[in-house]
Amino acid sequence: MQIFDDVPILDKASLYELLNQRFADEEKKLSQIPNPSLLHDAPKAAKKIADAIREGKKITLVGDYDVDGVSSTAIMVDFFRQIPYPLEAIIPNRFSDGYGVSPNLLKRVNADLIITVDNGITAIEAAQVCKERGIELIITDHHTPLDRLPEAYAIVNPKLSTCSYPFQEICGAQVAWLLLGLLKKELNLNIDMREFLDILCIAIIADIMPLVDINRTLVKEGLKVLMSSQRASSLIIKDFLNKSSITSEDIAFQIAPRINSAGRLEDASISLEFLTAASTNQAYKQFEKLNSLNERRREWEAETTNEAIKLVNSDDTFIVVAKEGWHEGVVGIVAARLVEHFSKPAIVLSINNGIAKGSARSIGNVNIYELIKQNGHFLTKFGGHKMAAGLGLNEQDIDAFRIAINESASKLNPDDFKSLDEVIGILPSSEIDIELLNLLESFEPYGEANSRPLFLIKNAQILETKTFGKESSHSKVTLRQFAHEKKSIELIQFKRVLDIPSEKKLTCSYRVVKNEFNSRVSAQLIINKTYNY
């Protein structure tokens, strides 16, 4: 139970000051993005690709099946179309190929040069195969390197100890985009690198990169490009969202899950064909497929989450659950749901024929990659970054791994496990208006490292509750915050029917978002979490 005794009451002026403190440094312009040549091996890689193009060599691109990997691939495909130069683009199938460039995948690749995007930093075996076959390999990635690196012609990754790029926390699509900027110069091309920002901002948001420094700039500019772009997929996204302006949260909650669904459930080529579609008709057909897959994903996710919750050992600091038959395409989302539910880091594993494969999600300041690495001797493979990771191990080692990683987690500072989404104050009902929406909008984009402000309602009187939506699965509650207030406010909680306390009082945290309906704009209050008080 949280007491919330020291939460301040805010007006708009004090809220502005609080939010302004998040951005002490002056906001960067696109022209201030650090030179891509600062990325280790990037100039060398760009020159090699340019030479391969001039010499008419066969170039194959290997991507990844998540949003970042598909976006990286789409940006590369679009760039090579504009040269123009033939590029074979392969996104591995999660189920038949496994992750990234691998010896298995290389069996069907015949190329002079292979470029990876959003993968490859742990591809030691694949690099050896390339060497034996005389294929030159350029790795572009952003995941944390292991102690041993693959033997490749060039490795472009901001997390390399030898890399002097001033901002490390960039996604795979950003690494690819920066490298293409150097390739453009090498080939003296007249291509505007800003035209890729609509796809790039989707990757940054979906891969949960911190929305600070250059990421904030690229997402801000990218959302503007998305609104004006004539790219077929961007036109479909705008039509689907049907809003006067698109936010990072629209991308995170509406678009990214759909693009992700193809790689999770079937094949990411569906998403790639959507992002690279030459016509709106083609893009629309692919988007309809993504919508259908996303519906199936939601059903499987809900079912698996319910099963996973029942398997959680409540005494564990770090959740590890596993079951035969869980669909491996939804385990990452289920891990995120467990983090939300239990406020603990979580690993969810799908077991198939004695082999467990799964995903990890973190909370607060817990570096999940480092915890997994400390216990890597239990694993057959792993990779990722601070907030998310993928891993594999034998079924017989799961219990020992769970015990060991909990032992490692017990040595961390308890404050590291605290969610970074903390309430910042109490808003009197009179402060919730269009002016507040404009104030909040001025600090967008919201996301990782710049979360949308959470406000508190404490011990408020419940006037009315309703359910709505498909199968009455959402809740709407009307409250009076303070006894002296005449104005009531309405809050919504999606995917949950609220349990109403017998004393008809509610304490909860909530976010304020813009709601557009029939050309009318209003403030919508979305419940984040309810508390026993």
Short mmCIF file of C-alpha atoms in Angstrom, two decimals, residues 33 210 224 353 360 382 438 465:
data_model
loop_
_atom_site.label_atom_id
_atom_site.label_comp_id
_atom_site.label_asym_id
_atom_site.label_seq_id
_atom_site.Cartn_x
_atom_site.Cartn_y
_atom_site.Cartn_z
CA ILE A 33 23.31 15.07 -35.05
CA PRO A 210 15.28 6.76 -24.54
CA LYS A 224 6.26 15.59 -38.81
CA ASN A 353 11.21 -30.68 -27.44
CA ALA A 360 13.20 -10.89 -20.92
CA PHE A 382 21.47 -14.76 -25.35
CA ASN A 438 -1.46 22.22 -25.06
CA THR A 465 -19.28 3.62 -12.82
#
